[in-house]
Amino acid sequence: MEPINEYTGVVYPLEKVNVDTDQIIPKQFLKRIERQGFGQFLFYHWRFDDDGIARSDFSLNEEQYRSASILVAGKNFGCGSSREHAPWALLDYGFRVIIAPSFADIFYNNCVKNGILPIALPQETVAELFTKASEGYSLTVQLENQSISDNDGLHVSFEIDPYWKEMLLNGWDEVSRTLSLEDKIEQYENQRA
Amino acid sequence: MEPKTIIEKIWEKHVVHREEGSPDLLYIDLHLVHEVTSPQAFEGLRMNQRKVRRPDLTFATMDHNVPTIARHIINDPVSKVQMEKLEENCKEFGVEIADINHPDQGIVHVIGPELGLTQPGKTIVCGDSHTSTHGAFGALAFGIGTSEVEHVLSTQTLWQSSPKTIEVRVNGQPGAGVTAKDIILAIIAKFGVNAGTGAILEYTGEAIRKMSMEERMTICNMSIEAGAKAGLISPDEVTFDYLKGKRHVPQGEEFQAAISEWRNLATDEGATYDDVLEIHADEIEPQVTWGTNPSMGSSVYGRVPFPEDYEDPADQKAIAQALTYMGLTAGMPIQDIDIQHVFIGSCTNSRISDLRAAANIVRGRKVHRNVRALVVPGSKSVKETAEAEGLDQVFIDAGFEWREAGCSMCLAMNDDIVPPGERCASTSNRNFEGRQGNGSRTHLVSPAMAAAAALEGKFTDARKMKQPVV
């Protein structure tokens, strides 16, 4: 996966709470056997009507968010199904950073494993981002020193588990890393046998 | 020794490697696999020339995509490819599979317990969020994503940060006709869809102790709907009785030895949790959800709320959006909601006791003329048992469709779909927008409540319909 450290991008504000993975990618698109190409189905029923025409009442379809790559959303983002197709769709669409007051556990893990940086910020800060996120608003994220800033004086820090941080900074392949501990796994299996 | 919870005990027994600044590397005892979340994981193995470390601890089935009528006709070519791919992958990597024609086939969370693969003290994972179901046996069971599926296939381990623990204490006894489904829906309605975020729940209390294994599975199944990674119940005699004689469970003397070990897993007297949530079972009435997440529910005697009933403006907005999506008017009685579909099935409520409960309501009556009703047993084994008891005929006589085992209308990945704008009383676990089909409107209920709704064409208290018509 692609490492991430300093990252600047246009913000897309999705002012909804409890956005579930069924909304991020509806089930009819889970039948593919590849990891790629899910971006076109992101938020499908919010973005498109029954005839597949872009809905004018869904803000992601607006010109100003065309190049957005930082998603800001309400609490408990990514709840529900464990489908990794959700982060695959977000990443393929172009989102590298997701900011919300809280995330569902499985979704959070799935993001990190795909090089998407999920950032949990206090509700008030997220509310401030919603207010600020008008046309062309962008944020700069620094993973190394765990901070977010804009051109308008905002500067906040965020928490992240050091293990996840290392993984994202280095773009680790977790399986290779674990396989380097194969003797420990074998030892454990032998002890239990 | 310091008293411990079952969660801590299982965790400690599975730590393969621990180092500062890193999650624990946990050993996984059982990996369940299905067709939707595994193809990319197997592909990852192939690309890196890796093998499945422990095919003997891995078990696959097909459930999400499978047709529930005319088994061999899979209309959707993409679904077909996904099922064929699982078949191929299992063959190539030496994984046992209960495919569509296999007598053990069924919903992965129904067959794990049936086959005795699910056992107390095990760590169990599956690329499916409802893996929490297996926690009913005192196992630490949780859903994972496809990258983690690949990780477990390759290494039989997972990196896991030590979670918070929450005790969910269900005091007292529910009234007659109030089911496990009503209890878990009431818990989620009371504490919310993110009450368990970052935590593992242990359900305790008198009401839980008196439940059968199938009822406990219904409870643990929906832990994820409260945001929890997993939910479990300390094993007891009810657990051991259920497991006795199951195919993959130790037999004879070995079974007795296993029981003594399992008994020690139960949470010690005086063990503490990071948090405790309490609810009184005797105050719970049959539940119906009215909104677009599982916490948006009420008693069958309740009303659809007003957005202004909520304090947080974000919640107000969410409620208003939910009512618009659901086509409901704030303040209307739950019992005035007309339904067009009924789905009895899913990993929450498709076991034999669920079908019996529904059949008891339905027996000798007819499905309402405006309603299309489906019963989809959780496994081939459940289906056979039901047929041996004549339940299939009870449902068919009443006007229900009697189907083959699978996930079916819970998520409508196959052809079992609720059309746009129509309403379904469903025994499944999620009422998200579009869950049962684009534009579909889902109301979560127990099997008895779903059966009663099928007969009336709207929601009604199933307890009032208990006596079969003569």
XYZ file of C-alpha atoms in Angstrom:
663
model
C 0.000 0.000 0.000
C 1.016 3.587 -0.590
C 2.682 5.346 2.364
C 1.133 8.571 3.626
C 2.725 11.356 5.660
C 2.243 14.984 4.629
C -0.939 15.283 2.657
C -2.906 18.278 1.381
C -6.306 17.944 -0.176
C -9.684 19.544 -0.826
C -12.256 18.799 1.860
C -15.622 17.237 1.156
C -18.038 17.710 4.088
C -20.578 14.913 4.513
C -22.719 16.175 7.335
C -24.338 12.891 8.337
C -24.008 10.687 11.425
C -23.803 6.859 11.480
C -22.963 6.550 7.783
C -22.988 2.775 7.317
C -20.969 0.721 4.855
C -24.169 -0.236 3.004
C -24.382 3.466 1.998
C -20.664 3.728 1.216
C -20.974 0.783 -1.161
C -24.310 -0.992 -1.704
C -24.353 -4.786 -1.787
C -24.978 -5.229 -5.494
C -21.377 -4.099 -6.058
C -19.799 -6.638 -3.706
C -19.858 -9.428 -6.238
C -16.635 -8.511 -7.985
C -13.595 -10.569 -7.206
C -11.058 -7.737 -7.670
C -9.930 -5.006 -5.282
C -9.939 -2.260 -7.906
C -12.631 -0.289 -9.658
C -15.048 0.303 -6.779
C -14.802 4.125 -6.833
C -17.543 4.444 -9.456
C -19.979 2.834 -6.979
C -19.099 4.986 -3.950
C -22.257 6.298 -2.167
C -24.052 4.929 -5.214
C -27.692 5.506 -4.269
C -26.917 8.957 -2.885
C -24.996 9.938 -6.002
C -27.222 8.434 -8.671
C -30.942 8.030 -9.287
C -32.592 4.804 -10.464
C -31.607 5.551 -14.050
C -27.972 6.050 -13.102
C -28.165 9.856 -13.559
C -26.169 11.970 -11.076
C -28.473 13.467 -8.433
C -28.274 17.240 -8.200
C -29.229 17.162 -4.507
C -26.176 15.202 -3.386
C -23.280 17.568 -2.767
C -20.472 15.218 -3.788
C -21.756 15.661 -7.345
C -21.031 19.410 -7.201
C -18.178 20.747 -9.303
C -16.398 22.250 -6.268
C -15.861 18.804 -4.731
C -14.694 17.101 -7.899
C -11.096 16.928 -6.694
C -11.905 16.337 -3.004
C -9.638 13.836 -1.258
C -10.318 14.525 2.434
C -13.714 13.409 3.694
C -15.184 14.972 6.836
C -18.227 13.182 8.302
C -20.375 12.800 11.425
C -19.901 10.362 14.279
C -19.690 6.557 13.988
C -18.603 6.661 10.352
C -18.394 3.256 8.629
C -20.697 1.338 10.947
C -22.323 -1.941 9.958
C -20.945 -4.519 7.581
C -17.254 -5.515 7.603
C -17.011 -5.141 3.806
C -13.559 -3.866 2.878
C -15.143 -2.790 -0.376
C -16.058 0.407 1.538
C -12.464 1.665 1.960
C -11.614 0.246 -1.489
C -14.372 2.437 -2.956
C -13.289 5.522 -0.989
C -9.645 5.083 -1.979
C -10.427 4.346 -5.604
C -12.625 7.446 -5.749
C -9.720 9.509 -4.422
C -10.136 9.862 -0.649
C -6.908 9.401 1.331
C -7.979 10.946 4.656
C -11.263 10.618 6.562
C -12.046 12.840 9.528
C -14.929 12.138 11.925
C -15.702 12.333 15.659
C -15.630 8.519 15.779
C -15.341 5.471 13.524
C -16.702 1.938 13.624
C -13.921 -0.474 14.639
C -13.809 -2.818 11.646
C -14.019 0.066 9.185
C -11.155 1.858 10.923
C -8.930 -1.235 10.639
C -9.908 -1.709 7.020
C -8.916 1.897 6.225
C -5.484 1.631 7.774
C -4.802 -1.604 5.915
C -5.432 0.201 2.661
C -3.401 3.329 3.299
C -6.360 5.562 4.183
C -5.710 7.718 7.249
C -8.766 7.853 9.554
C -8.575 10.765 12.001
C -10.859 11.030 15.020
C -11.317 14.628 16.204
C -13.559 16.125 18.893
C -17.136 16.837 17.824
C -16.566 20.633 18.120
C -13.570 20.537 15.791
C -15.487 18.511 13.233
C -18.361 21.010 13.527
C -15.864 23.814 12.846
C -14.627 21.982 9.741
C -18.206 21.656 8.495
C -18.615 25.424 8.860
C -15.355 26.190 7.110
C -15.684 23.695 4.298
C -16.902 25.972 1.535
C -15.571 26.115 -1.994
C -11.943 25.105 -2.374
C -11.342 24.635 1.350
C -8.355 22.414 1.877
C -6.508 20.897 4.804
C -2.946 19.777 5.298
C -2.404 16.662 7.352
C 0.945 15.782 8.900
C 0.958 12.213 10.102
C 4.514 12.259 11.484
C 3.711 15.036 13.985
C -0.011 14.148 14.137
C -1.452 17.522 13.188
C -3.949 19.138 10.844
C -3.879 22.727 9.639
C -5.528 25.054 7.131
C -4.641 28.480 5.655
C -6.964 30.188 8.062
C -5.223 29.638 11.379
C -6.616 26.221 12.242
C -4.063 23.942 13.828
C -5.136 20.838 15.750
C -3.384 17.672 16.768
C -4.815 14.174 16.704
C -4.180 10.814 18.333
C -3.302 7.630 16.537
C -2.082 4.261 17.732
C 1.720 4.190 17.191
C 1.480 0.829 15.424
C -1.048 2.092 12.880
C 0.991 5.248 12.445
C 4.145 3.309 11.570
C 2.185 1.140 9.204
C 0.692 4.109 7.333
C 3.967 6.065 7.250
C 5.839 3.094 5.811
C 3.113 1.517 3.712
C 3.872 -1.834 5.333
C 2.667 -5.140 4.078
C 1.420 -6.502 7.382
C 1.492 -10.137 6.294
C 5.231 -9.991 5.490
C 5.872 -8.410 8.847
C 3.945 -11.132 10.668
C 5.612 -13.878 8.680
C 8.947 -12.634 10.033
C 7.625 -13.885 13.386
C 6.759 -17.299 11.972
C 8.967 -19.123 14.514
C 6.876 -17.611 17.318
C 3.678 -18.796 15.676
C 5.138 -22.262 15.281
C 6.292 -22.281 18.881
C 2.795 -21.310 20.012
C 1.235 -24.071 17.925
C 3.667 -26.647 19.297
C 2.985 -25.642 22.880
C -0.728 -26.063 22.404
C -0.556 -29.321 20.493
C -5.338 -14.827 41.786
C -6.928 -11.648 40.521
C -10.448 -12.272 39.237
C -10.725 -12.046 35.451
C -13.447 -11.735 32.850
C -13.864 -14.420 30.213
C -12.667 -11.842 27.692
C -9.310 -11.412 29.458
C -8.930 -15.167 29.955
C -9.445 -16.004 26.281
C -7.263 -13.098 25.194
C -4.305 -14.098 27.396
C -4.443 -17.699 26.176
C -4.096 -16.585 22.570
C -1.203 -14.127 22.698
C 1.495 -15.401 20.339
C 3.694 -12.335 20.582
C 3.646 -9.159 22.629
C 5.879 -6.130 22.303
C 5.898 -2.539 23.493
C 4.078 -0.070 21.245
C 2.312 -2.731 19.223
C -1.004 -4.571 19.464
C -0.872 -8.219 20.563
C -0.423 -10.898 17.955
C -3.364 -13.236 18.658
C -3.730 -16.818 17.482
C -6.966 -17.636 15.647
C -8.541 -21.042 16.334
C -11.239 -21.001 13.689
C -11.514 -19.054 10.447
C -14.868 -19.158 8.682
C -14.909 -18.102 5.040
C -17.684 -17.165 2.593
C -17.830 -16.158 -1.049
C -18.169 -12.358 -0.785
C -15.233 -11.253 1.365
C -12.651 -13.887 0.443
C -11.786 -13.794 -3.303
C -9.391 -10.830 -3.008
C -7.734 -12.471 0.012
C -7.038 -15.719 -1.850
C -5.804 -13.647 -4.794
C -3.372 -11.937 -2.408
C -2.006 -15.333 -1.378
C -1.512 -16.316 -4.991
C 0.219 -13.055 -5.915
C 2.698 -13.486 -3.067
C 3.081 -17.231 -3.485
C 1.805 -17.917 -0.002
C -0.263 -20.828 1.234
C -3.018 -21.217 3.802
C -1.150 -21.893 7.031
C -3.842 -24.011 8.684
C -6.442 -25.320 6.237
C -7.560 -27.588 9.078
C -8.684 -24.517 11.071
C -10.408 -22.952 8.068
C -13.920 -23.758 6.899
C -15.868 -22.284 3.994
C -19.470 -22.129 2.866
C -21.636 -20.165 0.424
C -24.449 -18.109 1.844
C -24.619 -14.436 0.816
C -25.240 -14.891 -2.904
C -27.012 -18.218 -3.121
C -30.443 -18.489 -4.735
C -33.162 -19.696 -2.363
C -35.328 -21.120 -5.117
C -34.173 -23.392 -7.971
C -30.795 -23.904 -6.382
C -28.817 -24.607 -9.511
C -30.068 -21.578 -11.447
C -27.928 -18.582 -10.601
C -29.323 -15.793 -12.743
C -26.642 -13.260 -11.974
C -23.426 -14.172 -13.838
C -21.302 -12.090 -11.444
C -22.704 -13.963 -8.431
C -22.008 -17.196 -10.213
C -18.367 -16.281 -10.779
C -17.987 -15.389 -7.116
C -19.314 -18.781 -6.031
C -17.206 -20.647 -8.555
C -14.175 -18.702 -7.392
C -14.711 -19.831 -3.791
C -14.980 -23.412 -4.968
C -11.725 -23.078 -6.922
C -9.908 -21.287 -4.125
C -10.881 -23.899 -1.550
C -9.724 -26.662 -3.861
C -6.423 -24.962 -4.641
C -5.622 -24.154 -1.008
C -7.035 -27.314 0.567
C -9.866 -25.701 2.535
C -12.973 -27.716 3.419
C -16.115 -26.256 1.865
C -19.836 -26.846 2.284
C -20.862 -25.702 -1.181
C -24.347 -25.076 -2.454
C -25.084 -28.796 -2.888
C -23.504 -29.932 0.366
C -25.823 -31.163 3.160
C -24.035 -28.868 5.668
C -24.581 -25.703 3.607
C -26.137 -22.723 5.327
C -25.496 -19.282 6.733
C -21.964 -19.372 8.092
C -23.092 -18.252 11.573
C -25.786 -20.898 11.686
C -23.681 -23.865 10.590
C -20.595 -23.119 12.736
C -22.539 -23.901 15.924
C -24.549 -26.721 14.283
C -21.391 -28.573 13.323
C -19.767 -27.949 16.691
C -16.974 -25.919 15.073
C -17.932 -23.115 17.426
C -16.712 -23.911 20.943
C -16.097 -22.066 24.210
C -12.713 -20.387 24.570
C -11.944 -20.301 20.850
C -10.925 -17.227 18.921
C -13.131 -17.186 15.831
C -13.041 -14.788 12.896
C -14.853 -14.419 9.604
C -15.043 -11.711 6.973
C -18.491 -10.837 8.215
C -19.508 -8.476 10.984
C -22.084 -10.882 12.435
C -19.340 -13.262 13.500
C -20.159 -11.964 16.983
C -22.944 -14.609 16.924
C -20.466 -17.299 17.988
C -19.827 -15.379 21.212
C -22.973 -17.069 22.559
C -20.759 -20.088 23.297
C -18.165 -18.148 25.267
C -15.917 -17.762 22.236
C -14.136 -14.551 21.293
C -15.596 -14.078 17.831
C -15.411 -11.020 15.618
C -15.775 -9.814 12.049
C -12.776 -8.791 9.973
C -12.095 -7.173 6.606
C -10.630 -8.876 3.572
C -7.032 -7.770 4.285
C -7.383 -9.423 7.666
C -8.894 -12.520 6.028
C -5.716 -12.705 3.956
C -3.614 -12.186 7.076
C -5.348 -15.027 8.921
C -5.153 -17.341 5.910
C -1.382 -16.706 5.693
C -0.445 -16.584 9.362
C -3.391 -17.921 11.437
C -2.960 -14.770 13.565
C -4.147 -11.171 13.802
C -2.703 -8.033 15.404
C -5.276 -6.870 17.917
C -5.260 -4.023 20.427
C -6.584 -4.968 23.808
C -10.227 -3.805 23.848
C -12.344 -2.183 26.512
C -14.726 -4.573 28.243
C -18.377 -3.738 28.923
C -20.793 -5.807 30.974
C -24.334 -5.707 29.624
C -26.427 -6.907 32.529
C -29.941 -8.043 31.665
C -31.737 -8.217 34.999
C -34.954 -10.047 35.769
C -37.042 -12.150 33.446
C -38.872 -11.003 30.319
C -42.636 -11.408 30.237
C -44.139 -14.346 28.347
C -43.824 -13.836 24.596
C -40.992 -11.295 24.848
C -38.089 -12.788 22.925
C -34.301 -12.522 22.759
C -34.720 -10.343 19.657
C -36.882 -7.888 21.591
C -34.263 -7.771 24.338
C -31.318 -7.038 22.038
C -33.330 -4.456 20.072
C -34.290 -2.793 23.365
C -30.629 -2.779 24.471
C -29.570 -1.092 21.217
C -32.479 1.378 21.363
C -31.503 2.304 24.918
C -27.726 2.573 24.566
C -27.276 3.428 20.886
C -25.451 2.144 17.827
C -22.048 3.201 19.109
C -22.389 2.143 22.749
C -19.902 -0.658 22.178
C -17.368 1.055 19.909
C -13.854 -0.169 20.725
C -15.238 -2.701 23.176
C -16.191 -6.320 23.676
C -19.479 -6.912 25.467
C -20.242 -9.652 27.944
C -23.946 -10.285 28.449
C -24.804 -11.347 31.998
C -27.805 -11.494 34.294
C -30.737 -13.719 35.048
C -32.476 -13.265 31.689
C -29.348 -14.345 29.780
C -28.734 -17.370 32.013
C -32.257 -18.648 31.365
C -31.945 -18.349 27.596
C -31.430 -21.292 25.235
C -28.327 -21.322 23.008
C -30.352 -20.180 20.028
C -31.673 -17.204 21.978
C -28.145 -16.367 23.130
C -26.986 -16.448 19.501
C -29.658 -13.889 18.605
C -28.375 -11.624 21.385
C -24.665 -11.936 20.511
C -25.375 -11.658 16.778
C -26.467 -8.041 17.125
C -23.511 -6.896 19.276
C -22.079 -5.277 16.157
C -25.288 -3.223 15.803
C -24.381 -1.683 19.167
C -20.973 -0.918 17.647
C -19.115 -3.630 19.570
C -16.402 -5.733 18.012
C -17.744 -8.815 19.761
C -20.252 -9.886 22.369
C -20.119 -13.027 24.410
C -21.722 -15.030 27.180
C -19.852 -17.155 29.739
C -20.507 -20.845 29.002
C -22.656 -22.940 31.348
C -24.659 -26.199 31.378
C -26.932 -24.856 28.616
C -23.852 -24.437 26.412
C -22.472 -27.884 27.193
C -25.833 -29.600 26.619
C -26.111 -27.949 23.217
C -22.595 -28.978 22.178
C -22.777 -32.583 23.347
C -22.531 -34.962 20.399
C -21.970 -32.261 17.772
C -19.678 -33.442 14.996
C -16.545 -31.385 15.682
C -16.826 -31.399 19.458
C -14.684 -33.861 21.476
C -16.631 -37.017 22.303
C -16.921 -39.251 25.392
C -14.272 -38.766 28.081
C -12.616 -36.054 26.084
C -15.877 -34.143 26.148
C -15.920 -34.303 29.961
C -12.345 -32.985 30.036
C -13.326 -30.197 27.661
C -16.266 -29.254 29.891
C -14.025 -28.833 32.935
C -11.776 -26.566 30.929
C -14.707 -24.583 29.507
C -16.195 -24.147 32.957
C -13.042 -22.332 34.075
C -13.466 -19.800 31.295
C -16.519 -18.207 32.880
C -15.966 -14.729 34.310
C -14.716 -14.906 37.899
C -16.760 -13.560 40.771
C -15.573 -10.014 41.442
C -14.000 -9.423 38.013
C -14.439 -5.853 36.803
C -15.224 -4.264 33.442
C -14.436 -0.846 32.020
C -18.132 -0.089 31.975
C -21.471 -1.644 32.938
C -24.785 -1.158 31.102
C -27.965 -2.360 32.756
C -31.437 -3.110 31.508
C -34.472 -4.740 33.100
C -35.910 -7.551 31.011
C -39.306 -7.342 32.691
C -39.776 -3.797 31.362
C -39.227 -4.800 27.734
C -42.132 -5.193 25.308
C -42.086 -6.571 21.749
C -39.974 -4.214 19.639
C -40.328 -2.732 16.156
C -37.750 -0.444 14.520
C -39.097 2.566 12.649
C -35.852 4.126 11.358
C -32.710 3.483 9.357
C -30.409 2.155 12.028
C -31.099 -0.560 14.598
C -31.273 1.879 17.532
C -34.261 3.643 15.971
C -36.882 1.411 17.489
C -39.647 1.292 20.041
C -42.201 -0.938 21.722
C -45.036 -2.106 19.473
C -47.212 0.188 21.612
C -44.988 3.189 20.857
C -45.191 5.945 18.288
C -42.844 7.184 15.600
C -40.887 9.995 17.312
C -40.558 13.668 16.421
C -37.056 14.895 15.521
C -37.486 17.526 18.263
C -37.651 14.714 20.833
C -33.851 14.542 20.463
C -31.365 17.039 21.914
C -28.396 16.821 19.547
C -29.036 18.746 16.279
C -27.119 16.043 14.358
C -29.504 13.428 15.770
C -32.527 15.587 14.935
C -31.346 15.794 11.363
C -30.718 12.033 11.243
C -34.210 11.307 12.592
C -35.841 13.669 10.088
C -33.900 12.009 7.251
C -34.843 8.551 8.526
C -38.562 9.423 8.652
C -38.423 10.807 5.117
C -36.666 7.697 3.853
C -39.074 5.421 5.716
C -42.130 7.371 4.561
C -43.434 7.723 8.122
C -45.132 10.596 9.906
C -43.814 11.679 13.288
C -46.249 10.811 16.044
C -48.047 7.985 14.231
C -48.640 4.776 16.214
C -46.327 1.869 15.287
C -49.429 -0.312 14.913
C -50.675 1.894 12.053
C -47.705 1.032 9.812
C -48.802 -1.127 6.855
C -46.339 -3.652 5.502
C -46.090 -5.440 2.147
C -43.325 -7.973 2.822
C -42.294 -10.311 5.600
C -38.893 -11.953 5.824
C -38.259 -14.667 8.389
C -34.609 -15.637 8.192
C -30.970 -14.360 8.523
C -28.126 -15.209 10.915
C -30.120 -13.433 13.640
C -33.343 -15.459 13.475
C -33.399 -18.437 11.119
C -32.830 -21.311 13.525
C -35.355 -23.998 14.341
C -36.683 -22.278 17.474
C -37.271 -19.113 15.429
C -39.237 -21.040 12.819
C -41.237 -22.805 15.532
C -42.109 -19.479 17.165
C -43.305 -18.065 13.859
C -45.204 -21.252 12.941
C -47.046 -21.140 16.280
C -48.493 -17.779 15.327
C -49.209 -18.726 11.723
C -50.747 -22.174 12.214
C -54.268 -22.331 10.796
C -54.258 -18.687 9.667
C -53.660 -16.868 6.383
C -51.138 -14.302 5.256
C -52.802 -10.909 4.668
C -53.758 -10.323 1.026
C -51.375 -7.355 0.682
C -48.380 -9.228 1.999
C -45.727 -11.379 0.367
C -44.068 -13.518 3.035
C -40.864 -15.591 2.918
C -39.361 -18.123 5.268
C -35.697 -18.813 4.612
C -34.195 -21.406 6.972
C -30.633 -20.701 8.146
C -29.216 -24.003 6.971
C -30.119 -27.190 5.168
C -30.169 -28.889 8.521
C -32.666 -26.372 9.959
C -34.778 -26.817 6.834
C -34.822 -30.602 7.204
C -35.709 -30.448 10.880
C -38.525 -28.004 10.159
C -39.861 -30.222 7.390
C -39.745 -33.278 9.637
C -41.907 -31.328 12.104
C -44.303 -30.267 9.356
C -43.528 -26.564 9.789
C -43.008 -26.098 6.055
C -46.620 -27.131 5.505
C -47.849 -24.774 8.223
C -46.143 -21.879 6.452
C -47.145 -22.961 2.943
C -50.796 -23.471 3.979
C -50.832 -19.949 5.382
C -49.455 -18.525 2.129
C -45.755 -18.166 2.958
C -43.026 -19.089 0.473
C -40.781 -21.833 1.849
C -37.208 -21.427 0.598
C -33.719 -22.946 0.561
C -31.057 -21.844 3.072
C -29.056 -18.627 2.671
C -28.702 -14.971 3.688
C -31.417 -14.042 1.203
C -33.484 -10.922 1.848
C -31.394 -9.815 4.830
C -29.102 -8.076 2.372
C -30.718 -8.925 -0.952
C -27.549 -9.923 -2.772
C -29.477 -12.677 -4.496
C -32.880 -12.288 -6.182
C -34.821 -11.902 -2.907
C -35.382 -8.162 -2.978
C -37.878 -5.710 -1.451
C -38.950 -3.235 -4.188
C -38.418 0.544 -3.795
C -40.781 2.264 -1.370
C -42.208 -0.989 -0.012
C -42.003 -2.086 3.587
C -40.730 -5.296 5.090
C -41.164 -6.700 8.591
C -37.872 -8.525 8.844
C -36.254 -10.779 11.438
C -32.810 -9.719 10.207
C -30.344 -7.344 11.860
C -30.030 -4.175 9.776
C -32.587 -1.598 8.684
C -30.104 0.603 6.821
C -31.290 2.512 3.750
C -31.516 0.148 0.813
C -30.418 -2.864 2.830
C -33.131 -5.151 1.438
C -33.080 -3.576 -2.003
C -32.680 -0.041 -3.318
C -35.380 2.142 -1.720
C -36.637 -0.686 0.507
C -37.946 0.102 4.005
C -37.019 -2.366 6.722
C -38.597 -2.801 10.150
C -36.677 -5.154 12.432
C -38.748 -7.490 14.591
C -38.718 -10.938 16.209
C -39.960 -14.037 14.331
C -43.250 -14.024 16.266
C -43.797 -10.330 15.524
C -42.947 -10.866 11.839
C -45.425 -13.739 11.657
C -48.141 -11.636 13.298
C -47.427 -8.771 10.879
C -47.708 -11.173 7.932
C -51.230 -12.122 9.039
C -52.425 -8.609 9.859
C -50.657 -6.616 7.135
C -49.451 -4.265 9.875
C -47.668 -4.433 13.195
C -49.490 -5.939 16.110
C -48.533 -7.476 19.452
C -47.805 -11.125 18.628
C -48.623 -12.105 22.217
C -52.286 -11.478 21.471
C -52.235 -14.056 18.687
C -50.701 -16.910 20.613
C -53.689 -19.238 20.564
C -53.989 -21.026 17.242
C -57.332 -20.688 15.512
C -59.283 -23.944 15.790
